[in-house]
Short mmCIF file of C-alpha atoms and ligand atoms in Angstrom, two decimals:
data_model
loop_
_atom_site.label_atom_id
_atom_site.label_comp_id
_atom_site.label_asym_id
_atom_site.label_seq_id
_atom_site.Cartn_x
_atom_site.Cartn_y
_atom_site.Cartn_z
CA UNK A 1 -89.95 73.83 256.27
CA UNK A 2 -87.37 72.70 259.15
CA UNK A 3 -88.36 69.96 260.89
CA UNK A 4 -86.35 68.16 263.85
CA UNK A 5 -86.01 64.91 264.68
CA UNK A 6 -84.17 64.41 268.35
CA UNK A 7 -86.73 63.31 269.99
CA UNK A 8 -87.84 60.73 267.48
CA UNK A 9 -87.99 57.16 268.61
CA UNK A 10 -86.10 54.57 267.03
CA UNK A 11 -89.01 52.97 265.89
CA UNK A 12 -91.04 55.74 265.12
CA UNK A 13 -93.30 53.60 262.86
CA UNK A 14 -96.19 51.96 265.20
CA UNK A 15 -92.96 50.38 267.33
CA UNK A 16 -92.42 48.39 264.81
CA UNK A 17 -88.34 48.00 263.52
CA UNK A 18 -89.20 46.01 259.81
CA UNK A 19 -91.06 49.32 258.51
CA UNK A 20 -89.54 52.28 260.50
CA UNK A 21 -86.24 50.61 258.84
CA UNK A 22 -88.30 50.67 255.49
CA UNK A 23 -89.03 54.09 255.61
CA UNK A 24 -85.62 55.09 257.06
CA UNK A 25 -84.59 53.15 253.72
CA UNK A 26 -86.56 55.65 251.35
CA UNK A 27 -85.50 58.06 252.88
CA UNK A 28 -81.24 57.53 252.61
CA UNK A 29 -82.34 57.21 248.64
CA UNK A 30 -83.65 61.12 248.60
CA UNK A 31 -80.20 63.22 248.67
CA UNK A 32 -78.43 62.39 245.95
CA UNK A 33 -81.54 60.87 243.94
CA UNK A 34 -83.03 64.09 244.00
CA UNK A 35 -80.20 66.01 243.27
CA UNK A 36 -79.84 63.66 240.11
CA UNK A 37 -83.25 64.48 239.32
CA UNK A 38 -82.67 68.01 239.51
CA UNK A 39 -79.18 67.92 237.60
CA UNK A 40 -80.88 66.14 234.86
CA UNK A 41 -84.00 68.30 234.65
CA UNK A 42 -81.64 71.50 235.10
CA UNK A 43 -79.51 70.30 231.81
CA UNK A 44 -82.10 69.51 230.12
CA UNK A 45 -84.04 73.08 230.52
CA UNK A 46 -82.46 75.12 228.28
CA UNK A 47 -84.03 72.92 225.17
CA UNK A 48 -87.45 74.03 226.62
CA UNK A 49 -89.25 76.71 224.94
CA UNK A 50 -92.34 76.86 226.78
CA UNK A 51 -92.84 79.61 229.61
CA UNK A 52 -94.92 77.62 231.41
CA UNK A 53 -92.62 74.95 231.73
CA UNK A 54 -89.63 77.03 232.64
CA UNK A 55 -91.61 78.32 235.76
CA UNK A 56 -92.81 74.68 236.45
CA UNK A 57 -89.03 73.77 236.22
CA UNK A 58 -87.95 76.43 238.32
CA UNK A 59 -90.77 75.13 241.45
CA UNK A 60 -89.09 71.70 240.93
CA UNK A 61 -86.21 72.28 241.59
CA UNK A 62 -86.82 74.38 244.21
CA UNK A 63 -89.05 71.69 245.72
CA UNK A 64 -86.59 68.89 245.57
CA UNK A 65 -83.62 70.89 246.81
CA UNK A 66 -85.45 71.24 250.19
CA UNK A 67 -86.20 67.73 250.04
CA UNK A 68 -82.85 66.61 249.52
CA UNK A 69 -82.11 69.21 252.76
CA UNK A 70 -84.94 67.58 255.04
CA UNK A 71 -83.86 64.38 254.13
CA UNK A 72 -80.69 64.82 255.05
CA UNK A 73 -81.50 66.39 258.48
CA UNK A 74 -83.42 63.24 259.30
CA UNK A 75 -79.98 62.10 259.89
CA UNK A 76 -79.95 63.40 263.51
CA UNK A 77 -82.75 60.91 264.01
CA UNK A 78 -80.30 58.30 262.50
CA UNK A 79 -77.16 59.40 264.02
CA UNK A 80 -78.76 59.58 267.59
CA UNK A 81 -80.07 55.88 267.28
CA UNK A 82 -76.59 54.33 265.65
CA UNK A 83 -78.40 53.99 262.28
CA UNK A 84 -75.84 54.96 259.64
CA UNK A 85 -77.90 56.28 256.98
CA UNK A 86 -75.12 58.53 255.31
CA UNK A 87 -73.65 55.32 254.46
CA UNK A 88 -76.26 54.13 252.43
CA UNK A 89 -76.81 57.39 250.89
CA UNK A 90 -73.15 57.78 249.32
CA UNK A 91 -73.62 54.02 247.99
CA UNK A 92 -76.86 56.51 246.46
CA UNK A 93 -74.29 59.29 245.32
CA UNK A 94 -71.71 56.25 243.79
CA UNK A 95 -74.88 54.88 242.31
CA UNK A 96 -76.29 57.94 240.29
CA UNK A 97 -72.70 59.36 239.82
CA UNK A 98 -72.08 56.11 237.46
CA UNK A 99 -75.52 56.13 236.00
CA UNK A 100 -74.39 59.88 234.88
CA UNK A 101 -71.34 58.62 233.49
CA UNK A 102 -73.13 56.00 231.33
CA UNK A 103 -75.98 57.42 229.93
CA UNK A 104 -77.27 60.04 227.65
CA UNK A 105 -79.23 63.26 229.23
CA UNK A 106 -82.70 62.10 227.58
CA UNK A 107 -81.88 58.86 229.27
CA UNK A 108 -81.14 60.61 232.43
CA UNK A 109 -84.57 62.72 232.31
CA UNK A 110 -86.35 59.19 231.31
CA UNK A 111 -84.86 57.92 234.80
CA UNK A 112 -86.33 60.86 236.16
CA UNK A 113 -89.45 60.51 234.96
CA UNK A 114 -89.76 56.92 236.22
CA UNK A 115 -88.87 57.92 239.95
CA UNK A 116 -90.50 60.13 239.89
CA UNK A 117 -93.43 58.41 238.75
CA UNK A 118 -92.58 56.23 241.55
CA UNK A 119 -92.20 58.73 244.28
CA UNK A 120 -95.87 60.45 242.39
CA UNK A 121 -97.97 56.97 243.13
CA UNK A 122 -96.20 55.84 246.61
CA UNK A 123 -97.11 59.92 248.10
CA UNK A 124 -100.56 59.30 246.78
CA UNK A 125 -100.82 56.30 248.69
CA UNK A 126 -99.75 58.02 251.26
CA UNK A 127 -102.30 60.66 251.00
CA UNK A 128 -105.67 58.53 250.87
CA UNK A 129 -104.23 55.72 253.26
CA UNK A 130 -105.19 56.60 256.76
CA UNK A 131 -104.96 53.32 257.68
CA UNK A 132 -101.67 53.57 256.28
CA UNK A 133 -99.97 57.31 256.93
CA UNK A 134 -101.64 57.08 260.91
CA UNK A 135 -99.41 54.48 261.33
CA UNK A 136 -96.31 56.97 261.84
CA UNK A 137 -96.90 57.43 265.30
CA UNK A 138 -94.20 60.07 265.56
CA UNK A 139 -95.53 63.23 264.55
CA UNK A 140 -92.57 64.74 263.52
CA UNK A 141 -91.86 61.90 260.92
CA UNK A 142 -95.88 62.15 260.04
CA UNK A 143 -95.21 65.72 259.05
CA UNK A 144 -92.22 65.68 257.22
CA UNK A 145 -93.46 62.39 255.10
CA UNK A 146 -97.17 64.06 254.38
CA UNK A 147 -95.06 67.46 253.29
CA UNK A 148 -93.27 65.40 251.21
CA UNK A 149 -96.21 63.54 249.86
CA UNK A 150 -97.89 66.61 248.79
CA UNK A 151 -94.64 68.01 246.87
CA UNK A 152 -94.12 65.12 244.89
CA UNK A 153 -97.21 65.02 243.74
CA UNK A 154 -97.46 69.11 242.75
CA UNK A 155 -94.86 68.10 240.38
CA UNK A 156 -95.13 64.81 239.36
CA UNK A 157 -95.54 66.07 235.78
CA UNK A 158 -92.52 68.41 235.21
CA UNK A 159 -89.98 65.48 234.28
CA UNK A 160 -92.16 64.26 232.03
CA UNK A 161 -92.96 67.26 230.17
CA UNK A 162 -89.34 67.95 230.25
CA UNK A 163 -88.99 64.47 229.03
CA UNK A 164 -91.07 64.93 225.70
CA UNK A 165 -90.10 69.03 225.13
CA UNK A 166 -86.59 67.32 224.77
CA UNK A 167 -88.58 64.81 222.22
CA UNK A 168 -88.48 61.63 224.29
CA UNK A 169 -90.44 58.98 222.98
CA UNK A 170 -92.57 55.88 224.17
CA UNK A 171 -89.81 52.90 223.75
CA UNK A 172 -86.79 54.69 225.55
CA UNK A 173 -89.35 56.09 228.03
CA UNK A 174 -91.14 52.49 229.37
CA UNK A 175 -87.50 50.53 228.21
CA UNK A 176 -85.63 52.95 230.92
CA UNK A 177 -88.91 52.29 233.08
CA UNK A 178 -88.02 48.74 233.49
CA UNK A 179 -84.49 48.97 234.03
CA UNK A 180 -85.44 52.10 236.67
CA UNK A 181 -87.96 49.41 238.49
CA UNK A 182 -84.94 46.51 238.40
CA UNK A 183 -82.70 49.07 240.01
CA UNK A 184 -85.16 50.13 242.54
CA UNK A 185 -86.40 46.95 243.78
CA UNK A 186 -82.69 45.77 244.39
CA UNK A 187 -81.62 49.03 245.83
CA UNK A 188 -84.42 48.84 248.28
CA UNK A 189 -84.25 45.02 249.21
CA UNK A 190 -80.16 45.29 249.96
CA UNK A 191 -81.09 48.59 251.78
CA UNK A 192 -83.93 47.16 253.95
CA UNK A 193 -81.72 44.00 254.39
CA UNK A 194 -78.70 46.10 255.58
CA UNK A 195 -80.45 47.91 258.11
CA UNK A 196 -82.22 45.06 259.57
CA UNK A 197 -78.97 43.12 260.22
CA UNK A 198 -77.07 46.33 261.79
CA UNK A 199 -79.81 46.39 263.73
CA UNK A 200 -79.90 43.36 265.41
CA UNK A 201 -83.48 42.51 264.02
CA UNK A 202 -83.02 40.91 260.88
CA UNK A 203 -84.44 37.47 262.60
CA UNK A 204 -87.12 39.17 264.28
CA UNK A 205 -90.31 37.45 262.95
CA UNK A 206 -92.81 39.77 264.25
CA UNK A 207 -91.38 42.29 262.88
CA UNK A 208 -91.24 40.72 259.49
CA UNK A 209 -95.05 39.51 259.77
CA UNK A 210 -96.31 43.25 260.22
CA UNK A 211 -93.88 44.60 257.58
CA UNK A 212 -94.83 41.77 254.95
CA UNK A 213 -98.60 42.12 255.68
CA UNK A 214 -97.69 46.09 255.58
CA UNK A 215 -96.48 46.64 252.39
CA UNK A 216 -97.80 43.23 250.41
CA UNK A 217 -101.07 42.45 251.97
CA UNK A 218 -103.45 41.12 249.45
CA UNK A 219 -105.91 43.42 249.99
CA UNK A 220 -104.31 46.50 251.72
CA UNK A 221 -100.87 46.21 250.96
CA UNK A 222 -99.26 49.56 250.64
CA UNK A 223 -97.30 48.00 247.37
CA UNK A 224 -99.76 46.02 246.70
CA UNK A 225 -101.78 49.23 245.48
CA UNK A 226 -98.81 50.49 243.43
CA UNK A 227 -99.48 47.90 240.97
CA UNK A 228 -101.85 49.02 239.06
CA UNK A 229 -100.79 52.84 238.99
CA UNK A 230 -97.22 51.68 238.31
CA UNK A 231 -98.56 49.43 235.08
CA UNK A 232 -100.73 52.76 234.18
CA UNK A 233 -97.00 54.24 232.78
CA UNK A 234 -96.85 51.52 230.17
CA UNK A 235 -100.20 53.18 228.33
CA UNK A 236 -98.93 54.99 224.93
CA UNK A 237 -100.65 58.04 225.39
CA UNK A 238 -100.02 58.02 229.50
CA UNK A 239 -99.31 61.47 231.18
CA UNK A 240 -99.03 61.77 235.25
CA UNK A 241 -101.84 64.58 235.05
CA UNK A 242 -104.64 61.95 233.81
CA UNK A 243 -104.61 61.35 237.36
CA UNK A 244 -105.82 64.09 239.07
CA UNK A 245 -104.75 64.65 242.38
CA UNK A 246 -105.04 68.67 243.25
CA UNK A 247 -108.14 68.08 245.36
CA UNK A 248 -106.44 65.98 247.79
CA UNK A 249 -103.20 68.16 247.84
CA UNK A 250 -105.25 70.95 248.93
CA UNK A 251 -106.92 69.20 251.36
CA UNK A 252 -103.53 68.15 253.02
CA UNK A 253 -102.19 71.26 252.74
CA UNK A 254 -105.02 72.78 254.37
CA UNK A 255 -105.15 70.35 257.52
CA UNK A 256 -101.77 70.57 257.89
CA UNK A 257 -101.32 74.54 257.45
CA UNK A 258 -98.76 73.94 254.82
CA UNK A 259 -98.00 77.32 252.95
CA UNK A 260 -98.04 77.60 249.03
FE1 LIG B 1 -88.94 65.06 246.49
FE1 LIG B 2 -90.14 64.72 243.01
#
């Protein structure tokens, strides 16, 4: 895929600054946290016996490399609006580099595994929400985040495989989970904060209102649905493929004429 992003509006979300900014947060987190995720599955893979498995490794990591590329060309959106998003993603590279430094490699997969769990259930979202994913009024953006959204959940299940072929267990799997979530959740509230502020709209209520009732809405917050597939990981026996979700990656694929 190459996609292009110069004539992207600023606020390529609906007009509205609080989630373009949101999304333009995600998406500083992809280079270097997917090229941890593929460092840790790739030193990890030579434990793995299992053909299949080596293949599905092989697709993941081929996968995320191009994310980590298309992610890092939506800079040119960034860098034509005065949005420093390479900023935020080496505070990313710092971030993972030190979380390499103290950990073991099964923890490392674990993280994986829990991000990508994360990235699994927010694409899905992403997939069924129409009332949601039509609200990226720039097509461009729609495509590249409904490619994405596909990808990640093709592969949701290699880490974790990965993850219990190296003989990762239950406690160091859901313990790393909650430390994972912590991380997250402050990485994403200093990001979101950041970029309001160097935007000149971190006071701008309306803004706020539509990104609040966006992403926490009782009923139809996008976050608001993560809860319950994001508690689902706690379950003993859980694996990402109890959820099924081929179906609707075909029927993405097919509407957008996505290859593979
Ligand atoms: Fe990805
Ligand atoms: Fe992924």
């Amino acid at each position: 895929m190459d996609f292009i992003f110069t004539q992207t509006p600023k606020y390529w979300w609906s007009g509205d600054p609080f989630m373009s900014h949101f999304m333009n947060n995600l998406s500083s987190l992809f280079p270097y946290g997917e090229k941890f995720f593929v460092d840790s599955v790739r030193a990890a893979r030579d434990q793995v016996k299992d053909p299949q498995l080596q293949k599905d490794i092989s697709a993941f990591i081929g996968q995320e490399a191009m994310h980590s590329k298309e992610h890092a060309t939506y800079n040119d959106y960034a860098a034509e609006h005065g949005i420093d998003l390479e900023r935020l993603e080496l505070r990313i590279k710092v971030l993972m580099e030190w979380v390499t430094r103290f950990s073991t490699l099964k923890m490392r997969v674990a993280v994986t595994c829990a991000l990508e769990h994360f990235t699994a259930t927010m694409a899905e979202q992403l997939l069924r929400r129409e009332d949601i994913n039509l609200q990226m009024s720039d097509p461009r953006m729609y495509r590249l985040w409904m490619w994405h959204a596909i990808e990640e959940n093709e592969h949701k299940a290699v880490a974790y495989d990965v993850y219990q072929a190296i003989g990762g267990g239950y406690f160091q799997r859901t313990s790393i989970m909650i430390l994972t979530t912590l991380l997250f959740l402050g990485v994403i509230g200093w990001f979101q904060l950041h970029l309001l502020r160097k935007d000149g709209q971190l006071f701008n209520g309306k803004a706020w209102k539509y990104g609040l009732k966006t992403l926490f809405g009782p009923r139809n917050g996008y976050i608001t649905g993560l809860i319950k597939p994001y508690l689902s990981y706690y379950r003993p026996g859980f694996h990402p493929n109890d959820h099924d979700t081929r179906a609707l990656e075909k029927r993405w694929k097919d509407a957008l004429a996505f290859e593979g």
